[in-house]
PDB file of C-alpha atoms in Angstrom:
ATOM      1  CA  MET A   1     -17.249  22.859  41.772  1.00  0.00           C
ATOM      2  CA  LYS A   2     -14.428  25.382  42.096  1.00  0.00           C
ATOM      3  CA  THR A   3     -11.692  25.192  39.486  1.00  0.00           C
ATOM      4  CA  ILE A   4      -8.326  26.925  39.553  1.00  0.00           C
ATOM      5  CA  THR A   5      -6.079  27.476  36.563  1.00  0.00           C
ATOM      6  CA  ILE A   6      -2.367  26.705  36.687  1.00  0.00           C
ATOM      7  CA  GLU A   7      -0.034  27.785  33.906  1.00  0.00           C
ATOM      8  CA  GLY A   8       2.930  25.415  33.585  1.00  0.00           C
ATOM      9  CA  GLN A   9       5.748  24.540  31.245  1.00  0.00           C
ATOM     10  CA  LEU A  10       6.830  21.111  30.050  1.00  0.00           C
ATOM     11  CA  ARG A  11       9.815  19.619  31.878  1.00  0.00           C
ATOM     12  CA  THR A  12      12.469  17.838  29.877  1.00  0.00           C
ATOM     13  CA  GLY A  13      15.047  16.900  32.508  1.00  0.00           C
ATOM     14  CA  LYS A  14      13.893  14.661  35.341  1.00  0.00           C
ATOM     15  CA  GLY A  15      17.002  14.247  37.493  1.00  0.00           C
ATOM     16  CA  LYS A  16      17.933  15.749  40.858  1.00  0.00           C
ATOM     17  CA  LYS A  17      20.041  18.438  39.220  1.00  0.00           C
ATOM     18  CA  ASP A  18      17.153  19.599  37.013  1.00  0.00           C
ATOM     19  CA  THR A  19      14.607  19.655  39.858  1.00  0.00           C
ATOM     20  CA  ARG A  20      17.032  21.524  42.138  1.00  0.00           C
ATOM     21  CA  GLN A  21      17.520  24.113  39.386  1.00  0.00           C
ATOM     22  CA  LEU A  22      13.727  24.480  38.978  1.00  0.00           C
ATOM     23  CA  ARG A  23      13.260  24.993  42.725  1.00  0.00           C
ATOM     24  CA  SER A  24      15.987  27.654  42.759  1.00  0.00           C
ATOM     25  CA  GLN A  25      13.842  29.563  40.214  1.00  0.00           C
ATOM     26  CA  GLU A  26      10.832  29.229  42.610  1.00  0.00           C
ATOM     27  CA  LEU A  27       9.208  26.657  40.328  1.00  0.00           C
ATOM     28  CA  VAL A  28       7.648  23.456  41.629  1.00  0.00           C
ATOM     29  CA  PRO A  29       7.986  20.256  39.576  1.00  0.00           C
ATOM     30  CA  GLY A  30       4.815  18.236  39.079  1.00  0.00           C
ATOM     31  CA  VAL A  31       3.385  15.245  37.254  1.00  0.00           C
ATOM     32  CA  ILE A  32      -0.049  14.563  35.777  1.00  0.00           C
ATOM     33  CA  TYR A  33      -1.034  10.865  35.891  1.00  0.00           C
ATOM     34  CA  GLY A  34      -4.061   8.920  34.699  1.00  0.00           C
ATOM     35  CA  GLY A  35      -4.428  10.236  31.166  1.00  0.00           C
ATOM     36  CA  ALA A  36      -3.149   8.937  27.827  1.00  0.00           C
ATOM     37  CA  GLN A  37       0.420   9.721  28.867  1.00  0.00           C
ATOM     38  CA  GLU A  38       2.272  11.008  31.926  1.00  0.00           C
ATOM     39  CA  VAL A  39       2.980  14.741  31.742  1.00  0.00           C
ATOM     40  CA  SER A  40       5.929  16.239  33.666  1.00  0.00           C
ATOM     41  CA  PHE A  41       5.671  19.982  34.147  1.00  0.00           C
ATOM     42  CA  ALA A  42       6.804  22.842  36.360  1.00  0.00           C
ATOM     43  CA  ALA A  43       4.876  25.886  37.535  1.00  0.00           C
ATOM     44  CA  PRO A  44       5.461  28.810  39.933  1.00  0.00           C
ATOM     45  CA  ALA A  45       4.996  27.893  43.616  1.00  0.00           C
ATOM     46  CA  LYS A  46       2.446  30.719  44.021  1.00  0.00           C
ATOM     47  CA  ALA A  47       0.143  29.101  41.438  1.00  0.00           C
ATOM     48  CA  PHE A  48      -0.447  26.081  43.717  1.00  0.00           C
ATOM     49  CA  LYS A  49      -1.395  28.000  46.882  1.00  0.00           C
ATOM     50  CA  PRO A  50      -5.193  28.044  46.268  1.00  0.00           C
ATOM     51  CA  ILE A  51      -5.360  24.236  45.864  1.00  0.00           C
ATOM     52  CA  VAL A  52      -2.707  23.200  48.410  1.00  0.00           C
ATOM     53  CA  TYR A  53      -3.575  25.397  51.398  1.00  0.00           C
ATOM     54  CA  THR A  54      -7.321  24.741  51.609  1.00  0.00           C
ATOM     55  CA  SER A  55      -9.610  22.126  53.066  1.00  0.00           C
ATOM     56  CA  GLU A  56     -11.923  22.407  50.053  1.00  0.00           C
ATOM     57  CA  PHE A  57     -11.996  19.885  47.230  1.00  0.00           C
ATOM     58  CA  MET A  58     -11.490  21.500  43.836  1.00  0.00           C
ATOM     59  CA  LYS A  59     -10.425  20.800  40.283  1.00  0.00           C
ATOM     60  CA  ALA A  60      -7.325  22.203  38.634  1.00  0.00           C
ATOM     61  CA  GLU A  61      -7.112  23.218  35.005  1.00  0.00           C
ATOM     62  CA  VAL A  62      -3.398  22.719  34.245  1.00  0.00           C
ATOM     63  CA  ASN A  63      -2.233  24.351  31.019  1.00  0.00           C
ATOM     64  CA  VAL A  64       1.088  22.955  29.821  1.00  0.00           C
ATOM     65  CA  ASP A  65       2.472  24.415  26.600  1.00  0.00           C
ATOM     66  CA  GLY A  66      -0.960  24.986  25.042  1.00  0.00           C
ATOM     67  CA  THR A  67      -2.545  21.700  26.167  1.00  0.00           C
ATOM     68  CA  SER A  68      -5.102  21.811  28.966  1.00  0.00           C
ATOM     69  CA  TYR A  69      -5.621  18.994  31.508  1.00  0.00           C
ATOM     70  CA  THR A  70      -8.527  18.829  33.982  1.00  0.00           C
ATOM     71  CA  CYS A  71      -7.157  17.271  37.164  1.00  0.00           C
ATOM     72  CA  ILE A  72      -7.578  16.730  40.878  1.00  0.00           C
ATOM     73  CA  LEU A  73      -4.841  16.900  43.489  1.00  0.00           C
ATOM     74  CA  LYS A  74      -3.295  13.489  44.185  1.00  0.00           C
ATOM     75  CA  ASP A  75      -0.178  13.947  46.310  1.00  0.00           C
ATOM     76  CA  LEU A  76       2.124  16.596  47.773  1.00  0.00           C
ATOM     77  CA  GLN A  77       5.689  16.592  49.061  1.00  0.00           C
ATOM     78  CA  PHE A  78       6.994  19.240  51.442  1.00  0.00           C
ATOM     79  CA  ASP A  79      10.499  19.982  52.698  1.00  0.00           C
ATOM     80  CA  LYS A  80      10.823  18.642  56.261  1.00  0.00           C
ATOM     81  CA  VAL A  81      12.689  21.717  57.492  1.00  0.00           C
ATOM     82  CA  THR A  82      11.425  24.710  55.503  1.00  0.00           C
ATOM     83  CA  ASP A  83       7.897  23.345  54.832  1.00  0.00           C
ATOM     84  CA  GLN A  84       8.322  24.462  51.213  1.00  0.00           C
ATOM     85  CA  LEU A  85       6.345  22.621  48.505  1.00  0.00           C
ATOM     86  CA  LEU A  86       8.821  20.332  46.698  1.00  0.00           C
ATOM     87  CA  HIS A  87       6.658  18.275  44.327  1.00  0.00           C
ATOM     88  CA  ILE A  88       3.009  17.934  43.360  1.00  0.00           C
ATOM     89  CA  ASP A  89       1.075  15.116  41.667  1.00  0.00           C
ATOM     90  CA  PHE A  90      -2.224  15.503  39.839  1.00  0.00           C
ATOM     91  CA  LEU A  91      -4.648  12.880  38.582  1.00  0.00           C
ATOM     92  CA  GLU A  92      -6.166  13.657  35.181  1.00  0.00           C
ATOM     93  CA  LEU A  93      -9.935  13.297  35.001  1.00  0.00           C
ATOM     94  CA  VAL A  94     -10.987  11.062  32.117  1.00  0.00           C
ATOM     95  CA  GLU A  95     -14.766  10.937  31.463  1.00  0.00           C
ATOM     96  CA  ASP A  96     -15.329   7.162  31.577  1.00  0.00           C
ATOM     97  CA  LYS A  97     -12.610   6.306  34.124  1.00  0.00           C
ATOM     98  CA  LYS A  98     -13.391   6.189  37.857  1.00  0.00           C
ATOM     99  CA  VAL A  99     -11.072   8.092  40.184  1.00  0.00           C
ATOM    100  CA  ILE A 100     -10.407   7.853  43.905  1.00  0.00           C
ATOM    101  CA  ALA A 101     -10.695  11.171  45.724  1.00  0.00           C
ATOM    102  CA  THR A 102     -10.869  12.392  49.316  1.00  0.00           C
ATOM    103  CA  LEU A 103     -13.875  14.672  49.784  1.00  0.00           C
ATOM    104  CA  PRO A 104     -14.567  16.909  52.794  1.00  0.00           C
ATOM    105  CA  LEU A 105     -17.544  16.017  54.971  1.00  0.00           C
ATOM    106  CA  HIS A 106     -19.953  18.842  55.884  1.00  0.00           C
ATOM    107  CA  LEU A 107     -22.184  18.149  58.895  1.00  0.00           C
ATOM    108  CA  THR A 108     -25.426  20.139  58.982  1.00  0.00           C
ATOM    109  CA  GLY A 109     -28.075  20.645  61.643  1.00  0.00           C
ATOM    110  CA  THR A 110     -27.919  20.748  65.433  1.00  0.00           C
ATOM    111  CA  PRO A 111     -28.201  17.267  66.951  1.00  0.00           C
ATOM    112  CA  THR A 112     -31.082  16.671  69.393  1.00  0.00           C
ATOM    113  CA  GLY A 113     -28.526  15.212  71.812  1.00  0.00           C
ATOM    114  CA  VAL A 114     -26.669  18.553  71.872  1.00  0.00           C
ATOM    115  CA  LYS A 115     -29.947  20.379  72.589  1.00  0.00           C
ATOM    116  CA  ALA A 116     -30.425  17.966  75.523  1.00  0.00           C
ATOM    117  CA  GLY A 117     -27.040  19.009  76.974  1.00  0.00           C
ATOM    118  CA  GLY A 118     -24.616  16.652  75.219  1.00  0.00           C
ATOM    119  CA  ARG A 119     -21.426  17.526  73.365  1.00  0.00           C
ATOM    120  CA  LEU A 120     -20.801  16.820  69.677  1.00  0.00           C
ATOM    121  CA  VAL A 121     -17.559  14.950  68.939  1.00  0.00           C
ATOM    122  CA  VAL A 122     -16.522  14.897  65.258  1.00  0.00           C
ATOM    123  CA  LYS A 123     -14.232  11.952  64.484  1.00  0.00           C
ATOM    124  CA  MET A 124     -13.967  12.209  60.671  1.00  0.00           C
ATOM    125  CA  LYS A 125     -13.739  15.288  58.487  1.00  0.00           C
ATOM    126  CA  GLN A 126     -13.365  13.616  55.087  1.00  0.00           C
ATOM    127  CA  LEU A 127     -14.291  10.451  53.214  1.00  0.00           C
ATOM    128  CA  LYS A 128     -12.461   8.529  50.490  1.00  0.00           C
ATOM    129  CA  VAL A 129     -14.706   7.881  47.481  1.00  0.00           C
ATOM    130  CA  LYS A 130     -14.489   6.246  44.070  1.00  0.00           C
ATOM    131  CA  ALA A 131     -16.541   7.849  41.315  1.00  0.00           C
ATOM    132  CA  LEU A 132     -16.700   9.010  37.739  1.00  0.00           C
ATOM    133  CA  PRO A 133     -15.482  12.611  37.302  1.00  0.00           C
ATOM    134  CA  LYS A 134     -19.015  13.846  36.513  1.00  0.00           C
ATOM    135  CA  ASP A 135     -20.282  12.515  39.887  1.00  0.00           C
ATOM    136  CA  LEU A 136     -17.614  14.224  42.018  1.00  0.00           C
ATOM    137  CA  THR A 137     -18.882  17.008  44.278  1.00  0.00           C
ATOM    138  CA  GLU A 138     -17.197  19.715  46.371  1.00  0.00           C
ATOM    139  CA  ALA A 139     -18.241  17.978  49.581  1.00  0.00           C
ATOM    140  CA  ILE A 140     -20.485  15.294  51.045  1.00  0.00           C
ATOM    141  CA  THR A 141     -23.250  16.790  53.173  1.00  0.00           C
ATOM    142  CA  LEU A 142     -24.602  14.840  56.128  1.00  0.00           C
ATOM    143  CA  ASP A 143     -27.578  15.963  58.253  1.00  0.00           C
ATOM    144  CA  ILE A 144     -26.963  15.113  61.911  1.00  0.00           C
ATOM    145  CA  SER A 145     -30.025  16.845  63.448  1.00  0.00           C
ATOM    146  CA  ASN A 146     -31.543  13.452  64.490  1.00  0.00           C
ATOM    147  CA  LEU A 147     -28.432  12.398  66.415  1.00  0.00           C
ATOM    148  CA  GLU A 148     -29.467  11.486  69.976  1.00  0.00           C
ATOM    149  CA  LEU A 149     -27.510  11.692  73.229  1.00  0.00           C
ATOM    150  CA  ASN A 150     -24.954   8.823  73.362  1.00  0.00           C
ATOM    151  CA  GLY A 151     -25.717   8.126  69.691  1.00  0.00           C
ATOM    152  CA  ASN A 152     -23.386   8.221  66.720  1.00  0.00           C
ATOM    153  CA  VAL A 153     -23.518   8.390  62.949  1.00  0.00           C
ATOM    154  CA  ARG A 154     -21.347   5.984  60.974  1.00  0.00           C
ATOM    155  CA  VAL A 155     -19.926   5.858  57.456  1.00  0.00           C
ATOM    156  CA  GLU A 156     -22.699   3.407  56.477  1.00  0.00           C
ATOM    157  CA  ASP A 157     -25.292   6.136  57.237  1.00  0.00           C
ATOM    158  CA  VAL A 158     -23.906   8.450  54.528  1.00  0.00           C
ATOM    159  CA  ASN A 159     -25.765   8.711  51.234  1.00  0.00           C
ATOM    160  CA  ALA A 160     -23.117   9.635  48.670  1.00  0.00           C
ATOM    161  CA  GLY A 161     -25.254   9.343  45.542  1.00  0.00           C
ATOM    162  CA  ASN A 162     -23.354   7.720  42.652  1.00  0.00           C
ATOM    163  CA  MET A 163     -20.092   7.701  44.597  1.00  0.00           C
ATOM    164  CA  GLU A 164     -18.775   4.531  46.230  1.00  0.00           C
ATOM    165  CA  ILE A 165     -17.437   5.181  49.742  1.00  0.00           C
ATOM    166  CA  LEU A 166     -14.165   3.330  50.362  1.00  0.00           C
ATOM    167  CA  ASN A 167     -13.951   3.888  54.143  1.00  0.00           C
ATOM    168  CA  SER A 168     -15.013   1.024  56.433  1.00  0.00           C
ATOM    169  CA  PRO A 169     -18.810   1.249  56.962  1.00  0.00           C
ATOM    170  CA  ARG A 170     -18.647   0.790  60.768  1.00  0.00           C
ATOM    171  CA  ILE A 171     -16.326   3.746  61.472  1.00  0.00           C
ATOM    172  CA  PRO A 172     -18.121   6.479  63.465  1.00  0.00           C
ATOM    173  CA  ILE A 173     -18.146   9.949  61.887  1.00  0.00           C
ATOM    174  CA  ALA A 174     -19.642  11.916  64.770  1.00  0.00           C
ATOM    175  CA  SER A 175     -21.213  11.199  68.135  1.00  0.00           C
ATOM    176  CA  VAL A 176     -22.970  13.062  70.917  1.00  0.00           C
ATOM    177  CA  VAL A 177     -21.465  12.304  74.324  1.00  0.00           C
ATOM    178  CA  MET A 178     -22.631  13.238  77.786  1.00  0.00           C
ATOM    179  CA  THR A 179     -20.914  16.236  79.325  1.00  0.00           C
ATOM    180  CA  ARG A 180     -19.422  16.005  82.807  1.00  0.00           C
ATOM    181  CA  GLN A 181     -22.146  18.330  84.122  1.00  0.00           C
ATOM    182  CA  LEU A 182     -24.915  16.142  82.667  1.00  0.00           C
ATOM    183  CA  LYS A 183     -23.341  13.029  84.229  1.00  0.00           C
ATOM    184  CA  GLN A 184     -23.161  14.782  87.622  1.00  0.00           C
ATOM    185  CA  GLU A 185     -26.806  15.881  87.366  1.00  0.00           C
ATOM    186  CA  GLU A 186     -27.896  12.326  86.546  1.00  0.00           C
ATOM    187  CA  ALA A 187     -25.830  10.931  89.453  1.00  0.00           C
ATOM    188  CA  SER A 188     -27.322  13.433  91.920  1.00  0.00           C
ATOM    189  CA  GLU A 189     -30.863  12.634  90.712  1.00  0.00           C
ATOM    190  CA  GLY A 190     -30.128   8.924  91.181  1.00  0.00           C
ATOM    191  CA  LYS A 191     -29.030   9.548  94.809  1.00  0.00           C
ATOM    192  CA  LYS A 192     -32.219  11.538  95.542  1.00  0.00           C
ATOM    193  CA  LYS A 193     -34.394   8.557  94.601  1.00  0.00           C
TER     194      LYS A 193
END
């Protein structure tokens, strides 16, 4: 799994004035939850770009005044007008403590329904899972090559290994629908008979 390193400094003040001052220095305030204690820190806005502006799931190694924390991204806050990152929350990974994470879903294979003229419609691109840190993966891979025309694959069809999927099992992930051309061909064949 990809890991990025973020160098931060401990924050002492936690009020609006202090955070405004940090942002004026192009620093982003952040918090690390889930460990022995809550850690408030600040780091340069550029340091967060690789983890914020990606669809990949990755770990962050946050170094705050000599102490290193292995974390995953938990929450982000952006400015409504400038779209600037205002605040970031991380969840510390503790070996024996399960965490909830949102993992990307990678669909592999060409569905048989698409080969027959259908169109693939992807309805979900990520799944929410609960797992121990050692069981987390970069993505959940799902083979959809057996997906028939007018068929769909649901959350319950996903094998996530040691991870518990928190999404509702009946939600469709992807389906193969008939194209307009295929419907017209079927209708014209029906009229010929």
